[in-house]
Amino acid sequence: MTDEHPDRRWQDDVLASIDAADDLHVSPLREDGVSFGTPTWIWCVVVDGELFVRPYHGPRSRWYAAAMARPEGRIQAAGRTHDVTFEPAPVDLADPIDDAYRAKYATSPYLPAMLAEQVKRAGVRIRPSHPTAGTSTTTH
């Protein structure tokens, strides 16, 4: 798979801290293009050096609909806030993303929901907005 945005990859240490903290909150931009939506806590996984999430309620999830309508936003994780873009996860990574969810959340009773077909189809890749590749600001 060719990376269409090699300049917008997460720095390894930033990505590792997001993955390890497991406290990711997404806030897509609202329709006004200025304000951010209410932060929503979601599970995240890392596959091939990229950050992926899935909406628990599939395409019916509010944050997902907002992120697909206006793909800019921010995430908060590991004590940091990052400006990001949201894009559909590549279909060819569905199985590796499943495997990452199974490995990371194996003991959770919610895991089957994250592997459901409608949820898989609504997978999202989160990339840093700027070529600074995952630099961030501290959350206050």
Backbone as CSV, one residue per row, in Angstrom:
resi,resn,N_x,N_y,N_z,CA_x,CA_y,CA_z,C_x,C_y,C_z
1,MET,0.844,-1.181,0.000,0.000,0.000,0.000,0.886,1.240,0.000
2,THR,0.622,2.183,-0.868,1.374,3.414,-0.958,0.763,4.461,-0.050
3,ASP,1.599,5.141,0.717,1.119,6.195,1.606,1.008,7.485,0.807
4,GLU,-0.205,7.988,0.685,-0.443,9.194,-0.097,0.010,10.459,0.625
5,HIS,0.229,10.374,1.928,0.624,11.530,2.730,1.802,11.186,3.636
6,PRO,2.960,10.866,3.063,4.079,10.451,3.909,4.545,11.562,4.848
7,ASP,4.212,12.813,4.532,4.617,13.925,5.380,3.664,14.129,6.555
8,ARG,2.572,13.377,6.595,1.586,13.529,7.667,1.459,12.245,8.467
9,ARG,2.603,11.762,8.899,2.613,10.562,9.739,2.938,10.986,11.164
10,TRP,2.501,10.190,12.106,2.774,10.467,13.510,4.227,10.210,13.833
11,GLN,4.807,11.021,14.683,6.124,10.706,15.212,5.966,9.437,16.043
12,ASP,6.954,8.583,16.003,6.856,7.290,16.683,6.538,7.439,18.173
13,ASP,7.205,8.374,18.846,6.979,8.521,20.282,5.593,9.067,20.593
14,VAL,5.088,9.941,19.747,3.744,10.487,19.945,2.710,9.390,19.735
15,LEU,2.867,8.624,18.669,1.935,7.540,18.375,1.953,6.493,19.496
16,ALA,3.118,6.156,19.973,3.225,5.175,21.057,2.539,5.675,22.322
17,SER,2.674,6.960,22.620,2.030,7.481,23.827,0.515,7.504,23.689
18,ILE,0.005,7.810,22.500,-1.446,7.780,22.263,-1.956,6.361,22.428
19,ASP,-1.278,5.415,21.828,-1.690,4.021,21.884,-1.660,3.489,23.313
20,ALA,-0.616,3.801,24.041,-0.456,3.284,25.399,-1.442,3.912,26.381
21,ALA,-1.765,5.180,26.200,-2.640,5.873,27.147,-4.073,5.370,27.076
22,ASP,-4.518,4.979,25.903,-5.869,4.462,25.709,-6.928,5.402,26.282
23,ASP,-6.741,6.704,26.046,-7.709,7.703,26.515,-8.082,8.670,25.395
24,LEU,-8.134,8.174,24.174,-8.349,9.022,23.000,-9.770,9.590,22.970
25,HIS,-9.859,10.900,22.777,-11.137,11.592,22.589,-11.087,12.313,21.245
26,VAL,-12.112,12.116,20.427,-12.192,12.782,19.125,-13.176,13.943,19.209
27,SER,-12.844,15.003,18.478,-13.711,16.183,18.392,-13.663,16.729,16.970
28,PRO,-14.493,16.197,16.070,-14.527,16.759,14.719,-15.044,18.199,14.750
29,LEU,-14.673,18.969,13.745,-15.211,20.320,13.621,-16.718,20.246,13.416
30,ARG,-17.405,21.203,13.970,-18.857,21.292,13.758,-19.117,21.900,12.388
31,GLU,-20.371,21.930,11.993,-20.757,22.478,10.690,-20.314,23.922,10.505
32,ASP,-20.195,24.681,11.602,-19.788,26.085,11.481,-18.327,26.226,11.061
33,GLY,-17.562,25.132,11.098,-16.170,25.147,10.669,-15.241,25.853,11.640
34,VAL,-15.746,26.208,12.817,-14.953,26.946,13.799,-14.862,26.199,15.126
35,SER,-15.994,25.735,15.612,-16.020,25.085,16.924,-15.909,23.568,16.772
36,PHE,-15.417,22.958,17.833,-15.229,21.509,17.846,-16.364,20.837,18.604
37,GLY,-16.709,19.634,18.171,-17.740,18.859,18.844,-17.298,18.420,20.228
38,THR,-18.253,17.946,20.979,-17.969,17.430,22.316,-17.006,16.248,22.205
39,PRO,-15.918,16.260,22.970,-14.980,15.139,22.899,-15.671,13.808,23.212
40,THR,-15.435,12.830,22.353,-16.017,11.501,22.501,-14.891,10.499,22.696
41,TRP,-14.959,9.734,23.795,-13.930,8.739,24.063,-14.154,7.532,23.162
42,ILE,-13.076,7.087,22.522,-13.146,5.915,21.655,-11.861,5.102,21.784
43,TRP,-11.972,3.836,21.404,-10.803,2.978,21.364,-9.970,3.312,20.141
44,CYS,-8.671,3.138,20.272,-7.793,3.342,19.126,-6.817,2.181,19.029
45,VAL,-6.341,1.956,17.815,-5.308,0.956,17.568,-4.306,1.535,16.571
46,VAL,-3.135,0.947,16.586,-2.080,1.331,15.662,-1.790,0.152,14.747
47,VAL,-1.793,0.413,13.451,-1.472,-0.592,12.442,-0.532,0.053,11.439
48,ASP,0.586,-0.580,11.183,1.571,-0.083,10.212,1.948,1.367,10.469
49,GLY,2.109,1.728,11.733,2.539,3.077,12.079,1.477,4.144,11.889
50,GLU,0.207,3.731,11.818,-0.892,4.680,11.631,-1.939,4.465,12.719
51,LEU,-2.692,5.518,13.013,-3.703,5.509,14.062,-5.088,5.281,13.464
52,PHE,-5.807,4.298,14.010,-7.145,3.961,13.526,-8.137,3.896,14.672
53,VAL,-9.369,4.252,14.359,-10.479,4.150,15.295,-11.694,3.629,14.550
54,ARG,-12.657,3.143,15.318,-13.933,2.711,14.754,-15.042,3.249,15.650
55,PRO,-16.140,3.678,15.059,-17.263,4.157,15.870,-18.088,2.986,16.399
56,TYR,-18.315,2.962,17.688,-19.022,1.847,18.322,-20.384,1.590,17.678
57,HIS,-21.069,2.646,17.268,-22.388,2.498,16.640,-22.308,2.574,15.115
58,GLY,-21.127,2.340,14.582,-20.963,2.350,13.132,-21.280,3.716,12.549
59,PRO,-21.778,3.754,11.329,-22.018,5.033,10.656,-23.096,5.886,11.323
60,ARG,-23.836,5.333,12.283,-24.844,6.122,12.999,-24.236,6.983,14.096
61,SER,-22.976,6.760,14.422,-22.323,7.540,15.477,-22.216,9.004,15.061
62,ARG,-22.592,9.875,15.965,-22.571,11.316,15.651,-21.179,11.821,15.279
63,TRP,-20.192,11.456,16.077,-18.853,11.954,15.793,-18.389,11.457,14.429
64,TYR,-18.739,10.233,14.072,-18.333,9.672,12.784,-18.965,10.458,11.639
65,ALA,-20.269,10.704,11.728,-20.957,11.477,10.683,-20.329,12.863,10.544
66,ALA,-20.003,13.486,11.664,-19.375,14.813,11.622,-17.986,14.748,10.992
67,ALA,-17.223,13.726,11.346,-15.859,13.588,10.817,-15.853,13.312,9.318
68,MET,-16.839,12.577,8.843,-16.897,12.292,7.407,-17.441,13.500,6.625
69,ALA,-18.293,14.303,7.246,-18.835,15.494,6.580,-17.805,16.609,6.510
70,ARG,-17.002,16.753,7.548,-15.975,17.788,7.632,-14.780,17.133,8.310
71,PRO,-13.803,16.682,7.540,-12.774,15.797,8.081,-11.681,16.451,8.937
72,GLU,-11.873,17.674,9.346,-10.896,18.291,10.233,-11.392,18.192,11.670
73,GLY,-10.461,18.196,12.596,-10.836,18.160,13.997,-9.614,18.110,14.874
74,ARG,-9.842,17.577,16.048,-8.722,17.400,16.975,-8.980,16.167,17.805
75,ILE,-7.890,15.678,18.354,-7.991,14.592,19.313,-7.265,15.032,20.573
76,GLN,-7.679,14.439,21.670,-6.985,14.615,22.934,-6.595,13.220,23.399
77,ALA,-5.337,13.075,23.736,-4.844,11.781,24.196,-3.511,11.971,24.887
78,ALA,-3.279,11.187,25.907,-2.006,11.190,26.625,-1.606,12.593,27.073
79,GLY,-2.601,13.384,27.495,-2.324,14.723,27.992,-2.011,15.755,26.931
80,ARG,-2.262,15.414,25.688,-1.952,16.322,24.579,-3.166,16.509,23.683
81,THR,-3.183,17.634,22.975,-4.203,17.907,21.967,-3.512,17.996,20.621
82,HIS,-4.085,17.326,19.622,-3.505,17.295,18.283,-4.557,17.716,17.263
83,ASP,-4.199,18.611,16.362,-5.062,18.911,15.220,-4.887,17.771,14.225
84,VAL,-6.023,17.270,13.725,-5.983,16.067,12.891,-6.937,16.172,11.715
85,THR,-6.789,15.208,10.824,-7.776,14.983,9.775,-8.268,13.544,9.918
86,PHE,-9.512,13.357,9.534,-10.153,12.045,9.581,-10.383,11.588,8.149
87,GLU,-10.122,10.333,7.872,-10.390,9.786,6.545,-10.783,8.324,6.694
88,PRO,-11.534,7.808,5.745,-11.914,6.396,5.835,-10.674,5.507,5.881
89,ALA,-10.741,4.493,6.707,-9.643,3.527,6.784,-9.602,2.722,5.490
90,PRO,-8.417,2.433,4.989,-8.322,1.620,3.780,-8.955,0.244,3.988
91,VAL,-9.741,-0.185,3.035,-10.441,-1.473,3.111,-9.447,-2.621,3.270
92,ASP,-8.294,-2.514,2.627,-7.326,-3.607,2.701,-6.668,-3.738,4.078
93,LEU,-6.940,-2.815,4.981,-6.400,-2.916,6.341,-7.442,-3.391,7.354
94,ALA,-8.637,-3.742,6.893,-9.698,-4.163,7.818,-9.269,-5.355,8.682
95,ASP,-8.656,-6.353,8.085,-8.244,-7.527,8.863,-7.112,-7.198,9.840
96,PRO,-6.060,-6.483,9.418,-5.032,-6.105,10.397,-5.583,-5.208,11.516
97,ILE,-6.554,-4.351,11.202,-7.167,-3.521,12.240,-7.956,-4.406,13.197
98,ASP,-8.695,-5.387,12.665,-9.381,-6.365,13.526,-8.383,-7.032,14.476
99,ASP,-7.272,-7.478,13.924,-6.259,-8.160,14.738,-5.731,-7.243,15.839
100,ALA,-5.539,-5.970,15.517,-5.049,-5.016,16.513,-6.081,-4.812,17.621
101,TYR,-7.362,-4.734,17.256,-8.418,-4.627,18.269,-8.444,-5.880,19.150
102,ARG,-8.338,-7.044,18.538,-8.352,-8.293,19.317,-7.186,-8.342,20.301
103,ALA,-6.019,-7.926,19.848,-4.833,-7.959,20.707,-4.940,-6.947,21.851
104,LYS,-5.402,-5.764,21.560,-5.414,-4.700,22.563,-6.585,-4.809,23.530
105,TYR,-7.737,-5.258,23.052,-8.956,-5.239,23.867,-9.531,-6.649,24.088
106,ALA,-8.675,-7.644,24.110,-9.100,-9.046,24.179,-10.020,-9.352,25.351
107,THR,-9.848,-8.694,26.457,-10.640,-9.023,27.649,-11.930,-8.217,27.768
108,SER,-12.172,-7.320,26.846,-13.356,-6.467,26.946,-14.608,-7.156,26.394
109,PRO,-15.715,-7.022,27.102,-16.973,-7.571,26.569,-17.505,-6.762,25.378
110,TYR,-16.908,-5.607,25.119,-17.341,-4.755,24.008,-16.617,-5.059,22.704
111,LEU,-15.615,-5.914,22.765,-14.836,-6.227,21.570,-15.685,-6.723,20.402
112,PRO,-16.619,-7.646,20.585,-17.398,-8.119,19.424,-18.087,-6.983,18.662
113,ALA,-18.553,-5.979,19.369,-19.208,-4.851,18.688,-18.226,-4.121,17.775
114,MET,-16.964,-4.034,18.170,-15.969,-3.320,17.373,-15.516,-4.119,16.159
115,LEU,-15.887,-5.397,16.119,-15.528,-6.251,14.989,-16.722,-6.512,14.072
116,ALA,-17.875,-5.935,14.406,-19.080,-6.111,13.595,-18.893,-5.466,12.225
117,GLU,-19.515,-6.035,11.230,-19.316,-5.596,9.844,-19.619,-4.107,9.637
118,GLN,-20.733,-3.601,10.166,-21.066,-2.186,9.958,-20.048,-1.264,10.625
119,VAL,-19.499,-1.689,11.749,-18.486,-0.898,12.450,-17.168,-0.938,11.670
120,LYS,-16.805,-2.108,11.165,-15.580,-2.238,10.367,-15.623,-1.317,9.148
121,ARG,-16.779,-1.263,8.497,-16.910,-0.426,7.286,-16.791,1.062,7.610
122,ALA,-16.960,1.425,8.871,-16.880,2.825,9.266,-15.542,3.153,9.934
123,GLY,-14.531,2.346,9.684,-13.216,2.610,10.260,-12.653,3.935,9.776
124,VAL,-11.851,4.558,10.633,-11.299,5.886,10.354,-9.796,5.885,10.629
125,ARG,-9.054,6.460,9.689,-7.629,6.727,9.914,-7.528,8.170,10.390
126,ILE,-6.760,8.379,11.438,-6.541,9.730,11.972,-5.090,10.103,11.715
127,ARG,-4.909,11.222,11.027,-3.560,11.705,10.709,-3.357,13.094,11.297
128,PRO,-2.119,13.429,11.613,-1.849,14.811,12.034,-2.184,15.755,10.877
129,SER,-2.719,16.913,11.199,-3.107,17.872,10.156,-1.930,18.483,9.428
130,HIS,-0.823,18.579,10.109,0.315,19.319,9.567,1.508,18.413,9.362
131,PRO,2.351,18.770,8.422,3.542,17.956,8.149,4.522,17.872,9.315
132,THR,4.208,18.544,10.413,5.078,18.439,11.580,4.952,17.074,12.225
133,ALA,4.130,16.226,11.621,4.042,14.793,11.948,3.800,14.489,13.416
134,GLY,2.722,15.025,13.915,2.296,14.589,15.237,2.839,15.394,16.385
135,THR,3.307,16.598,16.140,3.657,17.433,17.274,2.372,17.874,17.925
136,SER,2.437,18.316,19.146,1.207,18.565,19.874,1.373,19.683,20.872
137,THR,0.261,20.039,21.463,0.257,21.005,22.541,-0.293,20.338,23.787
138,THR,0.114,20.834,24.939,-0.361,20.264,26.184,-1.809,20.667,26.410
139,THR,-2.621,19.725,26.878,-4.008,19.995,27.225,-4.040,20.619,28.611
140,HIS,-4.811,21.646,28.753,-4.945,22.296,30.076,-6.212,21.900,30.739
